[in-house]
Amino acid sequence: MPGAPIFFYDIKLQVRHGFYTAYGLVCGIYILLLYVMPASMRETVNVLLTFSDPSALGFFFIGGLVLLERGQGIYDSLFVTPYRLEQYLISKTLSLTLLSVLSAVLIHVSVFGFTAGAGVLAAGTAFTSVFFTLLGLGVAVKSRSVNGFFFLSSFYSLPFMLPLLSYGGFIGAERWLLGWLPTWGSLVLLKSAFEPTAAGMLIQACLVLAFWSVLAFWWARRQFARYVLAAVGEGIQ
Amino acid sequence: MKWQLTGLLRLDAKQAVRDPMLGLALCAPVLLLIVLRFGLPAAGQLLEAEFGIQLVHYEPLLLAFFLQLVPLMLGMLTGFVMLEERDERLIGCYAVTPLGKRGYLVYRLLLPFILSLLFTAILLLAGGLGTPSAAESAAAIMLYALQTPLFALVLTAWADNKVEGLALSKAAGITVFTPAAVAFIPWPWQLAAGVIPSYWPVRLMMGGVENGGADGWLHSPLSTVLMGLIVTGGWLVAVFAVFERKVEHR
């Protein structure tokens, strides 16, 4: 695989910047939290925790990564090498997705043991992470500061939080109302770690997530070309 | 020093318009209040219907959790502003102006501290949840707000760049779970969480309820406040020393 060395380099960079240490700590706290809470809530909380944290960590971190690399002027020289933009995007996305999946599985397995559900949970986390990291990347290239990124990203991510309203039956028939959103698919996959889910639902969830991930890839590539590559060589910060 | 501070304040007001996150810092606590007042009762009904869990029992825990979000958010926000100013070598520039490095720090850290005092007080008073006595509440507000400059300094002192800043802020985020430690970890063991400054205001907020009726000077509000001041003060001094060294070397 031509992009493999850069993928491992990205992981090394993330280790050095303390991502793995931070998530080790965060996972430890989540595991502790799940242990001390009433057993009847554990499964729901595990789904919601995985959805809101490990699955979306790429969204959180990619902003800083892009801003830092741009500030250091890395892009000026990076894309004159045979290294392609697509490889860059894929490597960034997959390396952060790896951390997502490792954290989600660590939390789940520590509390519930090695269940068959851990597999679907990992798949749901991976899909969600790919989508959110690419979304974050597209937002990050527009931002000038980390705080600006947080601000912008809250607007971009808000519509995708709608499927959370399905909790407690705030709205009925959410499969038809919200079933086209990627995060609906994420919740279906994550929940299916604990309850039997119809094959049709799982297929719809995977299709929706795959579709949005491809869309997010296309969008991130376009945003990158527009905001970063067009400015390469101008020496902007 | 007065006119320099107003100058910076004016610059920040302009910045708030250009970099809307600073504006969001002012909106976020309002959002928190809305969630606390309207979201929480709805979630309460839901929890009772789905799991038979009565949220009323967890009110002190939830209030303590929401209050901790204020210094965390404002501190991180300030931290990232300072981190970027340090990376752009702006702190050194401020240091040679009549404002001086001390003036810069006072300004950068004082404003979010005052905002934290204000927002925690508003959340406490208008949150619609039960609160401890006035004196204990006031002390808790102070201990919460003192963490704001601490979070900002931690970020600027330990992170070498904004990416490390993000990892650090993720790790610092676990302080919002100290209420769970106070509520669920049995008494002498939970003291281990006492090295984290947020443990002490949380204890004040959750008061005698969670002590299993235990008595003794360690449980009195006064010793809790004193311990909180010592722990938070210790952290501030230590992190400030690291910060000084880091800015000098750039």
XYZ file of C-alpha atoms in Angstrom:
487
model
C 0.000 0.000 0.000
C 1.642 3.245 -1.095
C 0.253 5.360 1.757
C 1.293 2.977 4.539
C 4.450 4.783 5.760
C 2.581 8.069 6.117
C -0.198 6.257 8.005
C 2.267 4.959 10.569
C 3.894 8.369 10.742
C 0.505 9.925 11.536
C 0.001 7.437 14.351
C 3.468 8.157 15.697
C 2.681 11.856 15.660
C -0.560 11.273 17.540
C 1.231 9.207 20.163
C 3.838 11.927 20.561
C 1.204 14.640 20.913
C -0.385 12.735 23.765
C -3.595 11.556 22.058
C -3.124 8.010 23.281
C -2.210 9.106 26.810
C -5.235 11.406 26.968
C -7.531 8.652 25.729
C -6.034 6.098 28.066
C -7.021 8.405 30.895
C -10.451 9.185 29.456
C -11.201 5.482 28.851
C -10.166 4.670 32.428
C -12.603 7.254 33.772
C -15.429 6.059 31.504
C -14.881 2.451 32.550
C -14.948 3.480 36.207
C -18.093 5.513 35.580
C -19.867 2.596 33.908
C -18.933 0.329 36.804
C -20.269 2.622 39.513
C -23.559 3.529 37.837
C -26.772 1.532 38.231
C -26.570 -1.621 36.096
C -29.890 -0.874 34.381
C -28.395 2.234 32.742
C -25.060 0.791 31.640
C -26.031 -0.310 28.137
C -27.707 2.959 27.171
C -24.893 4.988 28.650
C -22.299 2.868 26.824
C -24.052 3.565 23.510
C -24.314 7.306 24.170
C -20.754 7.582 25.500
C -19.320 5.749 22.508
C -21.347 7.880 20.141
C -20.407 11.195 21.697
C -16.788 10.549 22.533
C -14.615 7.875 20.895
C -16.683 7.998 17.683
C -16.310 11.734 17.373
C -12.741 12.167 18.620
C -11.446 12.653 15.090
C -13.758 15.599 14.687
C -12.245 17.140 17.813
C -8.583 16.486 17.010
C -8.460 17.068 13.278
C -9.037 20.806 13.750
C -5.844 21.187 15.732
C -3.860 18.911 13.409
C -4.807 20.852 10.283
C -4.249 24.257 11.934
C -0.855 23.189 13.253
C 0.352 21.744 9.954
C -0.826 24.787 8.088
C 0.825 27.121 10.608
C 4.094 25.220 10.206
C 3.889 25.604 6.454
C 3.954 21.845 5.900
C 1.509 22.010 3.019
C 3.805 24.266 1.018
C 6.218 21.417 0.542
C 4.023 18.374 1.114
C 2.033 18.472 -2.078
C 4.959 19.091 -4.394
C 6.081 15.577 -3.504
C 4.450 12.552 -5.208
C 2.270 12.362 -2.095
C -1.326 12.920 -3.112
C -4.083 14.818 -1.367
C -6.282 11.721 -1.308
C -3.559 9.777 0.495
C -3.215 12.584 2.989
C -6.958 12.624 3.731
C -7.192 8.837 3.996
C -4.170 8.577 6.263
C -5.400 11.287 8.628
C -8.887 9.780 8.735
C -7.866 6.160 9.230
C -5.227 6.931 11.857
C -7.749 8.819 13.991
C -10.363 6.134 13.345
C -7.950 3.567 14.760
C -7.814 5.475 18.048
C -11.625 5.735 18.027
C -12.096 2.006 17.573
C -9.426 1.060 20.125
C -10.983 3.335 22.752
C -14.550 2.214 22.068
C -13.632 -1.477 22.169
C -11.493 -1.045 25.299
C -14.391 0.600 27.154
C -16.933 -1.956 25.962
C -14.813 -5.039 26.599
C -13.710 -3.844 30.045
C -17.308 -3.485 31.174
C -19.225 -6.119 29.213
C -16.511 -8.622 28.311
C -15.742 -10.031 24.874
C -19.268 -10.181 23.503
C -20.379 -10.622 19.918
C -21.711 -7.089 20.233
C -18.181 -5.709 20.453
C -17.762 -6.406 16.726
C -20.756 -4.344 15.610
C -19.804 -1.680 18.106
C -16.349 -1.475 16.536
C -17.878 -1.287 13.060
C -20.318 1.433 14.127
C -17.520 3.413 15.744
C -15.265 3.079 12.702
C -17.952 4.247 10.281
C -18.925 7.168 12.496
C -15.335 8.192 13.067
C -14.547 8.228 9.339
C -17.513 10.461 8.667
C -16.873 12.876 11.547
C -13.132 13.169 10.927
C -13.713 14.095 7.296
C -16.433 16.543 8.288
C -14.055 18.090 10.826
C -11.329 18.311 8.203
C -13.604 20.232 5.872
C -14.457 22.655 8.657
C -10.882 22.953 9.936
C -9.446 24.290 6.675
C -11.821 27.251 6.932
C -10.846 28.078 10.519
C -8.084 30.397 11.648
C -7.865 29.361 15.285
C -8.795 26.403 17.477
C -11.551 28.435 19.120
C -12.855 29.463 15.723
C -12.870 25.804 14.723
C -14.930 24.843 17.783
C -17.392 27.575 17.005
C -17.815 26.658 13.345
C -17.913 22.950 14.075
C -20.833 23.294 16.459
C -22.919 24.567 13.559
C -21.813 21.795 11.227
C -22.359 19.022 13.742
C -25.673 20.164 15.207
C -27.963 18.800 12.459
C -26.299 15.408 12.848
C -27.310 15.280 16.507
C -31.009 15.108 15.578
C -31.218 11.288 15.769
C -30.460 11.564 19.494
C -34.020 12.815 19.868
C -35.150 9.261 19.205
C -34.179 8.513 22.803
C -37.282 8.200 24.900
C -39.607 8.437 21.942
C -39.616 12.206 21.552
C -40.490 11.516 17.944
C -41.978 8.397 16.466
C -41.162 6.845 13.105
C -37.599 8.118 13.268
C -36.474 5.477 10.794
C -38.332 7.319 8.054
C -37.793 10.840 9.360
C -34.134 10.628 10.335
C -33.048 7.372 8.730
C -31.124 9.218 6.040
C -28.746 10.835 8.534
C -25.360 9.166 9.114
C -25.693 9.476 12.864
C -28.978 7.551 12.765
C -26.958 4.720 11.264
C -24.327 5.121 13.982
C -26.877 4.806 16.756
C -28.494 1.772 15.137
C -25.138 -0.001 14.831
C -24.018 0.923 18.336
C -27.345 -0.104 19.865
C -27.291 -3.408 18.003
C -24.350 -4.379 20.223
C -26.942 -4.929 22.935
C -30.206 -5.814 21.255
C -31.150 -7.977 18.266
C -31.720 -5.710 15.289
C -33.511 -6.514 12.039
C -31.183 -7.117 9.091
C -32.993 -4.410 7.104
C -32.159 -1.820 9.734
C -28.494 -2.846 9.814
C -28.223 -2.722 6.021
C -29.870 0.693 5.912
C -27.501 1.914 8.652
C -24.406 0.724 6.772
C -25.594 2.132 3.452
C -26.413 5.516 4.941
C -23.053 5.705 6.721
C -21.137 4.615 3.623
C -22.952 7.153 1.477
C -22.274 10.044 3.891
C -18.641 9.014 4.344
C -18.062 9.150 0.586
C -19.854 12.488 0.471
C -17.750 13.808 3.368
C -14.564 12.629 1.614
C -15.532 14.432 -1.539
C -16.452 17.566 0.411
C -13.255 17.519 2.527
C -11.141 17.149 -0.628
C -12.917 20.066 -2.255
C -12.601 22.253 0.865
C -8.915 21.370 1.174
C -8.210 22.245 -2.438
C -10.119 25.484 -2.115
C -8.784 26.787 1.202
C -5.350 25.214 1.475
C -3.918 24.228 -1.898
C -5.038 27.479 -3.501
C -3.158 29.375 -0.790
C 0.024 27.283 -0.885
C 3.060 29.394 -1.616
C 1.489 32.596 -0.434
C 3.136 32.027 2.921
C -0.039 32.565 4.876
C -0.303 31.369 8.445
C -1.952 50.371 33.858
C -5.601 51.277 33.539
C -5.598 52.655 30.023
C -3.633 49.703 28.685
C -6.195 47.318 30.067
C -9.080 49.170 28.470
C -7.067 49.159 25.258
C -6.772 45.386 25.396
C -10.425 45.087 26.285
C -11.358 47.086 23.222
C -9.082 44.909 21.102
C -10.774 41.814 22.488
C -14.215 43.196 21.782
C -13.122 43.591 18.174
C -11.637 40.092 18.269
C -14.921 38.737 19.612
C -16.611 39.919 16.478
C -13.907 38.553 14.199
C -13.256 35.287 16.049
C -16.767 34.370 17.080
C -15.640 31.810 19.643
C -15.138 34.548 22.194
C -18.730 35.522 21.581
C -19.698 31.894 22.063
C -17.965 31.949 25.439
C -20.637 34.375 26.467
C -23.453 32.357 24.886
C -22.378 28.925 26.146
C -23.270 29.570 29.794
C -26.680 30.789 28.636
C -27.097 27.508 26.754
C -26.075 25.647 29.915
C -28.744 27.479 31.846
C -31.391 26.623 29.265
C -30.396 22.951 29.391
C -30.456 23.027 33.183
C -33.867 24.691 33.380
C -35.697 23.001 30.531
C -33.658 20.042 29.299
C -33.153 18.490 32.694
C -36.813 18.222 33.684
C -37.537 16.578 30.314
C -34.633 14.167 30.790
C -35.936 13.492 34.288
C -39.318 12.360 33.015
C -37.593 10.204 30.444
C -35.307 8.507 32.963
C -38.197 7.833 35.276
C -40.278 6.357 32.467
C -37.485 4.234 30.992
C -35.464 3.131 33.994
C -37.561 4.110 36.994
C -34.722 6.356 38.138
C -35.735 9.490 39.976
C -33.572 12.371 38.942
C -34.375 14.266 42.140
C -31.909 12.056 44.004
C -29.154 13.109 41.631
C -29.847 16.840 41.670
C -26.765 17.889 43.692
C -24.630 15.663 41.446
C -26.043 17.207 38.277
C -25.727 20.760 39.533
C -22.106 20.121 40.532
C -21.479 18.678 37.047
C -22.998 21.676 35.262
C -21.098 24.149 37.439
C -17.793 22.436 36.644
C -18.444 22.952 32.930
C -18.188 26.735 33.366
C -14.529 27.004 34.479
C -13.617 24.178 32.119
C -15.079 25.880 29.049
C -13.924 29.403 29.868
C -10.495 28.160 30.971
C -9.922 26.133 27.798
C -11.102 28.995 25.648
C -8.667 31.361 27.342
C -5.971 28.707 27.200
C -6.278 28.365 23.434
C -6.221 32.141 22.967
C -3.026 32.325 25.069
C -1.511 29.278 23.369
C -1.953 30.882 19.989
C -0.631 34.209 21.248
C 2.410 32.413 22.633
C 3.014 30.542 19.381
C 2.765 33.761 17.428
C 5.215 35.259 19.965
C 2.655 37.888 20.912
C 3.178 37.402 24.642
C 6.754 38.582 24.226
C 5.442 41.623 22.368
C 2.983 42.471 25.118
C 5.792 42.035 27.636
C 7.803 44.935 26.206
C 4.821 47.294 26.107
C 3.981 49.377 29.213
C 1.427 46.677 30.012
C 4.219 44.210 30.778
C 4.006 40.453 30.993
C 2.377 40.609 34.396
C -0.244 43.039 33.131
C -0.919 40.784 30.169
C -1.407 37.780 32.418
C -3.603 39.673 34.856
C -5.776 40.839 32.010
C -5.967 37.475 30.232
C -6.774 35.546 33.384
C -8.853 38.088 35.300
C -11.595 38.528 32.734
C -12.494 34.815 32.400
C -12.204 34.477 36.180
C -14.769 37.235 36.714
C -16.998 35.767 33.999
C -16.777 32.384 35.733
C -17.786 33.906 39.068
C -20.730 35.512 37.347
C -21.859 32.475 35.373
C -21.538 29.950 38.189
C -23.510 32.320 40.430
C -26.229 32.659 37.785
C -26.398 28.894 37.226
C -26.599 28.318 40.945
C -29.303 30.903 41.548
C -31.384 30.459 38.410
C -30.811 26.746 37.798
C -33.910 25.841 39.742
C -32.141 23.137 41.757
C -31.556 22.989 45.488
C -28.390 24.729 46.714
C -26.413 24.682 49.959
C -26.405 27.624 52.363
C -25.458 31.087 51.082
C -21.994 31.026 52.635
C -21.228 27.546 51.294
C -22.546 28.478 47.862
C -20.381 31.597 47.772
C -17.309 29.579 48.728
C -18.120 26.960 46.091
C -18.519 29.665 43.433
C -15.082 31.016 44.351
C -13.475 27.550 44.202
C -15.114 26.817 40.841
C -14.060 30.154 39.360
C -10.462 29.819 40.590
C -10.107 26.812 38.298
C -10.632 28.992 35.224
C -7.166 30.622 35.282
C -5.752 27.249 36.281
C -7.124 25.475 33.189
C -5.865 28.311 30.988
C -2.387 28.163 32.522
C -2.231 24.363 32.359
C -2.862 24.544 28.645
C -0.298 27.255 27.998
C 2.293 25.791 30.339
C 2.222 22.157 29.256
C 1.175 22.129 25.639
C 3.921 22.649 23.083
C 1.391 23.403 20.355
C -2.341 23.490 19.765
C -2.556 19.783 19.003
C -1.072 18.939 22.385
C -3.437 21.556 23.757
C -6.365 19.567 22.411
C -5.085 16.339 23.967
C -4.573 18.141 27.280
C -8.016 19.703 27.211
C -9.462 16.248 26.596
C -7.645 14.979 29.667
C -8.671 18.025 31.707
C -12.271 17.333 30.706
C -12.386 14.384 33.082
C -12.652 16.871 35.968
C -16.378 17.113 35.152
C -16.705 13.581 36.505
C -15.526 14.478 40.023
C -19.172 14.750 41.166
C -19.540 11.043 40.304
C -16.470 10.294 42.423
C -17.982 12.147 45.377
C -21.338 10.435 44.929
C -20.266 6.861 44.233
C -16.798 6.243 45.715
C -16.957 5.461 49.460
C -15.664 8.069 51.878
C -11.994 7.691 52.640
C -11.194 6.400 49.147
C -12.758 9.323 47.307
C -10.217 11.586 49.027
C -7.786 10.383 46.360
C -9.720 12.649 43.987
C -8.842 15.513 46.343
C -5.658 16.231 44.405
C -7.966 17.531 41.674
C -9.084 21.076 42.537
C -12.644 20.419 41.357
C -13.158 17.812 44.103
C -13.504 20.454 46.839
C -16.236 22.716 45.456
C -18.114 19.561 44.473
C -17.956 18.363 48.079
C -19.344 21.698 49.187
C -22.177 21.428 46.682
C -23.008 17.851 47.566
C -22.406 18.495 51.237
C -23.330 16.151 54.038
C -25.741 14.234 51.820
C -23.091 11.901 50.506
C -21.054 11.435 53.644
C -23.274 8.791 55.081
C -23.789 11.112 58.038
C -20.105 10.978 58.980
C -18.911 13.699 61.322
C -15.534 15.133 62.149
C -13.555 18.207 61.262
C -12.643 16.825 57.831
C -16.293 16.964 56.856
C -16.960 20.508 58.001
C -17.578 23.038 55.228
C -14.817 25.258 56.582
C -12.103 22.628 56.261
C -13.441 21.742 52.810
C -13.083 25.377 51.705
C -9.604 25.614 53.211
C -8.484 22.389 51.542
C -9.942 23.620 48.267
C -8.022 26.887 48.518
C -4.786 25.072 49.392
C -5.081 22.507 46.573
C -6.161 25.014 43.916
C -3.569 27.550 45.104
C -0.852 24.900 45.023
C -1.734 23.968 41.466
C -1.811 27.633 40.410
C 1.638 28.323 41.853
C 3.159 25.172 40.350
C 1.647 25.655 36.908
C 2.531 29.337 36.907
C 6.182 28.449 37.475
C 6.125 26.120 34.468
C 4.369 28.778 32.408
C 7.006 31.394 33.261
C 9.804 29.093 32.174
C 8.033 28.205 28.943
C 7.396 31.809 27.919
C 10.976 32.812 28.821
C 12.388 30.146 26.544
C 10.548 31.273 23.467
